[in-house]
Amino acid sequence: MMFVRLAILLCLVRASHCFRYSSLSHRLSSNQRRQYGAIEFRSNIQSKSIQRNRHHYIQLDMSDGDDDIISGSSKFSMEEIPLNQIFSKAVVLQRCGDRTGALQEYNHFLQVAETHDVDPSLYAEVHANTAAIYAMQGKGADADSREMRVKAKEAFQEALKYRPSLGSAWVNLALLQLAEGKELGANEQDEVKKVLKDARSCCERALGLDNDDERSRSLANKLIGDIDTMLKQIK
């Protein structure tokens, strides 16, 4: 019998066919903001709707490695419950663009971890990665896309419930809220203001963290600037 061992190593993924994992530049030009998904707003703020170009959610990757070995709270054999193998498979599928397969493996991971009472704070990034996949699947304006964004929001909130220090999850929540606000009309300015303020609050939480996640901090600062500009122009 032994404690479950989860090897958690945050790293960047730069595969061309995959989500950008925290791959935001420190200085975002207009073109870079479009590339990395920072919110772009129309100059005509009087429409009271939030506009964006392609927005990509920051995604965290936990890969197996020799560092950051964490012991769980329940005893069982790693031969019986190979969590590292399940997670590694999910990451590979995600990197290759197989979101459906990756979701299946992440959900399998969560089911096994929850069944054996593993401390949820040890795998909060799994919720964050799951949320990022839902967010990518929720880019449209149809009902299915809206449902995916709801799932993404819930999964990011679940990640933050167990690991409030995940700056990328706070920024991603801000992006999701701004995406929701995009659908609001010109006669819903009170709702628009609330969305903007909620998104700003999420960015502030990301900036208030004592960590070295400079990429999330950079995007949070940029979003706050855009949000403040919009709030000033909304009467």
Short mmCIF file of C-alpha atoms in Angstrom, two decimals:
data_model
loop_
_atom_site.label_atom_id
_atom_site.label_comp_id
_atom_site.label_asym_id
_atom_site.label_seq_id
_atom_site.Cartn_x
_atom_site.Cartn_y
_atom_site.Cartn_z
CA MET A 1 0.00 0.00 0.00
CA MET A 2 1.22 3.46 -0.74
CA PHE A 3 0.02 6.99 -1.06
CA VAL A 4 -1.09 8.03 -4.53
CA ARG A 5 1.67 10.03 -6.14
CA LEU A 6 0.81 12.75 -8.61
CA ALA A 7 3.64 14.35 -10.51
CA ILE A 8 2.53 17.90 -11.24
CA LEU A 9 4.73 20.16 -13.29
CA LEU A 10 3.39 23.33 -14.86
CA CYS A 11 4.95 23.89 -18.25
CA LEU A 12 4.32 25.59 -21.57
CA VAL A 13 3.13 23.83 -24.69
CA ARG A 14 3.96 25.33 -28.03
CA ALA A 15 2.55 22.68 -30.37
CA SER A 16 1.21 24.38 -33.48
CA HIS A 17 -2.07 22.47 -33.58
CA CYS A 18 -2.96 22.91 -29.95
CA PHE A 19 -4.20 25.41 -27.49
CA ARG A 20 -1.63 27.91 -26.31
CA TYR A 21 -0.76 26.90 -22.76
CA SER A 22 -0.08 30.17 -20.98
CA SER A 23 1.76 31.35 -24.08
CA LEU A 24 1.03 35.06 -23.88
CA SER A 25 3.72 37.58 -24.66
CA HIS A 26 4.78 40.08 -22.03
CA ARG A 27 4.04 42.94 -24.40
CA LEU A 28 0.94 42.57 -26.53
CA SER A 29 0.68 44.56 -29.72
CA SER A 30 -2.64 44.71 -31.57
CA ASN A 31 -1.66 41.78 -33.77
CA GLN A 32 -0.42 39.82 -30.79
CA ARG A 33 -3.65 40.44 -28.92
CA ARG A 34 -5.54 38.95 -31.83
CA GLN A 35 -3.14 36.03 -31.99
CA TYR A 36 -3.27 35.22 -28.30
CA GLY A 37 -6.88 36.08 -27.78
CA ALA A 38 -6.88 39.32 -25.82
CA ILE A 39 -10.23 41.04 -26.10
CA GLU A 40 -10.55 43.54 -28.94
CA PHE A 41 -13.40 46.05 -28.66
CA ARG A 42 -15.07 48.17 -31.30
CA SER A 43 -14.49 51.88 -31.06
CA ASN A 44 -18.26 52.46 -31.13
CA ILE A 45 -18.89 51.71 -27.47
CA GLN A 46 -22.36 53.26 -27.63
CA SER A 47 -23.68 49.97 -29.03
CA LYS A 48 -23.41 48.67 -25.43
CA SER A 49 -22.26 45.29 -26.71
CA ILE A 50 -18.91 43.68 -26.01
CA GLN A 51 -16.98 42.78 -29.11
CA ARG A 52 -14.06 40.44 -29.47
CA ASN A 53 -11.91 38.75 -32.07
CA ARG A 54 -10.57 35.25 -31.51
CA HIS A 55 -10.15 34.80 -27.80
CA HIS A 56 -8.11 31.94 -26.48
CA TYR A 57 -8.23 30.77 -22.93
CA ILE A 58 -5.00 30.23 -21.07
CA GLN A 59 -4.52 26.58 -20.44
CA LEU A 60 -2.39 24.84 -17.85
CA ASP A 61 -0.54 21.62 -18.47
CA MET A 62 0.54 19.19 -15.80
CA SER A 63 3.05 16.70 -17.13
CA ASP A 64 4.63 13.75 -15.42
CA GLY A 65 8.12 14.41 -14.18
CA ASP A 66 10.56 13.96 -11.34
CA ASP A 67 9.73 17.21 -9.55
CA ASP A 68 6.80 18.33 -7.44
CA ILE A 69 5.74 14.86 -6.35
CA ILE A 70 2.64 15.19 -4.20
CA SER A 71 1.19 12.56 -1.87
CA GLY A 72 -2.57 12.10 -1.71
CA SER A 73 -4.73 11.31 1.28
CA SER A 74 -5.83 7.76 0.48
CA LYS A 75 -3.83 4.56 0.23
CA PHE A 76 -4.05 2.41 -2.86
CA SER A 77 -1.77 0.78 -5.36
CA MET A 78 -0.53 2.83 -8.30
CA GLU A 79 -0.70 -0.39 -10.32
CA GLU A 80 -4.44 -0.43 -9.67
CA ILE A 81 -5.05 3.29 -10.09
CA PRO A 82 -2.47 4.70 -12.54
CA LEU A 83 -3.49 8.36 -12.29
CA ASN A 84 -0.28 9.56 -13.90
CA GLN A 85 -0.95 7.37 -16.92
CA ILE A 86 -4.51 8.64 -17.23
CA PHE A 87 -3.35 12.22 -17.00
CA SER A 88 -0.48 11.77 -19.44
CA LYS A 89 -2.86 10.29 -22.00
CA ALA A 90 -5.23 13.23 -21.59
CA VAL A 91 -2.40 15.72 -22.14
CA VAL A 92 -1.19 13.91 -25.27
CA LEU A 93 -4.69 13.87 -26.73
CA GLN A 94 -5.17 17.53 -25.90
CA ARG A 95 -1.88 18.51 -27.51
CA CYS A 96 -2.88 16.63 -30.65
CA GLY A 97 -6.21 18.41 -30.88
CA ASP A 98 -8.40 15.49 -29.82
CA ARG A 99 -10.56 17.44 -27.40
CA THR A 100 -13.23 14.76 -27.10
CA GLY A 101 -10.66 12.12 -26.22
CA ALA A 102 -8.90 14.46 -23.80
CA LEU A 103 -12.17 15.26 -22.03
CA GLN A 104 -12.90 11.57 -21.64
CA GLU A 105 -9.51 10.99 -20.03
CA TYR A 106 -9.75 14.05 -17.76
CA ASN A 107 -13.20 12.92 -16.62
CA HIS A 108 -11.80 9.43 -16.04
CA PHE A 109 -9.03 10.99 -13.95
CA LEU A 110 -11.55 12.95 -11.89
CA GLN A 111 -13.74 9.91 -11.35
CA VAL A 112 -10.82 7.81 -10.13
CA ALA A 113 -9.41 10.59 -7.94
CA GLU A 114 -12.78 11.32 -6.35
CA THR A 115 -13.50 7.62 -5.79
CA HIS A 116 -10.28 7.28 -3.81
CA ASP A 117 -10.65 10.55 -1.89
CA VAL A 118 -7.59 12.24 -3.35
CA ASP A 119 -7.27 15.81 -2.11
CA PRO A 120 -8.90 17.97 -4.86
CA SER A 121 -6.34 20.72 -4.35
CA LEU A 122 -3.72 18.39 -5.83
CA TYR A 123 -5.35 18.27 -9.24
CA ALA A 124 -7.14 21.62 -9.64
CA GLU A 125 -5.37 22.07 -12.98
CA VAL A 126 -7.34 19.11 -14.36
CA HIS A 127 -10.52 21.13 -13.84
CA ALA A 128 -8.83 24.13 -15.47
CA ASN A 129 -7.75 22.13 -18.53
CA THR A 130 -11.22 20.63 -18.81
CA ALA A 131 -12.69 24.14 -18.64
CA ALA A 132 -10.35 25.36 -21.37
CA ILE A 133 -11.54 22.60 -23.70
CA TYR A 134 -15.17 23.50 -23.02
CA ALA A 135 -14.34 27.14 -23.71
CA MET A 136 -12.81 26.25 -27.07
CA GLN A 137 -15.95 24.29 -27.92
CA GLY A 138 -18.13 27.25 -26.92
CA LYS A 139 -16.95 29.86 -29.37
CA GLY A 140 -20.15 30.03 -31.40
CA ALA A 141 -23.39 31.93 -30.83
CA ASP A 142 -25.68 28.89 -30.90
CA ALA A 143 -27.28 27.20 -27.89
CA ASP A 144 -24.73 24.38 -27.81
CA SER A 145 -21.87 26.88 -27.67
CA ARG A 146 -23.53 28.77 -24.84
CA GLU A 147 -23.92 25.49 -22.96
CA MET A 148 -20.21 24.79 -23.42
CA ARG A 149 -19.36 28.23 -22.02
CA VAL A 150 -21.51 27.52 -18.97
CA LYS A 151 -19.63 24.25 -18.45
CA ALA A 152 -16.33 26.06 -18.89
CA LYS A 153 -17.27 28.67 -16.32
CA GLU A 154 -18.32 26.02 -13.81
CA ALA A 155 -15.11 24.05 -14.33
CA PHE A 156 -12.91 27.14 -13.90
CA GLN A 157 -14.81 27.96 -10.71
CA GLU A 158 -14.26 24.41 -9.50
CA ALA A 159 -10.53 24.76 -10.16
CA LEU A 160 -10.43 28.03 -8.22
CA LYS A 161 -12.44 26.54 -5.38
CA TYR A 162 -9.57 24.18 -4.68
CA ARG A 163 -6.69 26.33 -5.96
CA PRO A 164 -7.53 30.06 -5.76
CA SER A 165 -3.93 30.83 -6.70
CA LEU A 166 -4.48 29.81 -10.34
CA GLY A 167 -4.09 33.18 -12.01
CA SER A 168 -4.83 31.81 -15.46
CA ALA A 169 -8.21 30.53 -14.27
CA TRP A 170 -9.15 34.00 -12.99
CA VAL A 171 -8.21 35.53 -16.35
CA ASN A 172 -10.12 32.83 -18.19
CA LEU A 173 -13.21 33.57 -16.13
CA ALA A 174 -12.89 37.21 -17.15
CA LEU A 175 -12.70 36.18 -20.80
CA LEU A 176 -15.79 34.00 -20.44
CA GLN A 177 -17.72 36.82 -18.80
CA LEU A 178 -16.75 39.17 -21.60
CA ALA A 179 -17.86 36.57 -24.14
CA GLU A 180 -21.23 36.42 -22.39
CA GLY A 181 -21.45 40.20 -22.47
CA LYS A 182 -20.90 40.18 -26.21
CA GLU A 183 -24.43 38.86 -26.62
CA LEU A 184 -26.04 41.71 -24.70
CA GLY A 185 -27.91 44.36 -26.64
CA ALA A 186 -27.82 48.15 -26.69
CA ASN A 187 -30.73 48.38 -24.25
CA GLU A 188 -28.99 46.27 -21.62
CA GLN A 189 -26.31 48.69 -20.48
CA ASP A 190 -26.80 47.84 -16.79
CA GLU A 191 -26.08 44.20 -17.54
CA VAL A 192 -23.09 45.21 -19.66
CA LYS A 193 -21.68 47.24 -16.77
CA LYS A 194 -22.11 44.31 -14.41
CA VAL A 195 -20.34 41.96 -16.82
CA LEU A 196 -17.47 44.40 -17.22
CA LYS A 197 -17.12 44.92 -13.47
CA ASP A 198 -17.24 41.18 -12.78
CA ALA A 199 -14.59 40.56 -15.42
CA ARG A 200 -12.44 43.34 -13.97
CA SER A 201 -12.76 41.79 -10.52
CA CYS A 202 -11.47 38.48 -11.86
CA CYS A 203 -8.48 40.24 -13.41
CA GLU A 204 -7.78 41.98 -10.10
CA ARG A 205 -7.76 38.60 -8.36
CA ALA A 206 -5.18 37.37 -10.87
CA LEU A 207 -3.02 40.45 -10.29
CA GLY A 208 -3.31 40.12 -6.52
CA LEU A 209 -1.69 36.70 -6.46
CA ASP A 210 1.86 36.32 -5.22
CA ASN A 211 3.24 34.14 -7.98
CA ASP A 212 5.44 34.33 -11.06
CA ASP A 213 2.69 33.81 -13.65
CA GLU A 214 3.71 36.86 -15.66
CA ARG A 215 1.74 35.83 -18.74
CA SER A 216 -1.56 35.79 -16.89
CA ARG A 217 -0.65 39.06 -15.18
CA SER A 218 0.16 40.65 -18.53
CA LEU A 219 -3.20 39.71 -20.03
CA ALA A 220 -5.04 40.72 -16.85
CA ASN A 221 -3.47 44.18 -17.00
CA LYS A 222 -4.39 44.55 -20.66
CA LEU A 223 -7.97 43.46 -20.07
CA ILE A 224 -8.35 45.89 -17.16
CA GLY A 225 -7.23 48.71 -19.43
CA ASP A 226 -9.77 47.74 -22.10
CA ILE A 227 -12.54 47.28 -19.53
CA ASP A 228 -11.87 50.66 -17.91
CA THR A 229 -12.01 52.32 -21.33
CA MET A 230 -15.39 50.77 -22.01
CA LEU A 231 -16.80 51.63 -18.60
CA LYS A 232 -15.87 55.29 -19.09
CA GLN A 233 -17.67 55.39 -22.43
CA ILE A 234 -20.86 53.71 -21.27
CA LYS A 235 -23.29 56.34 -20.05
#
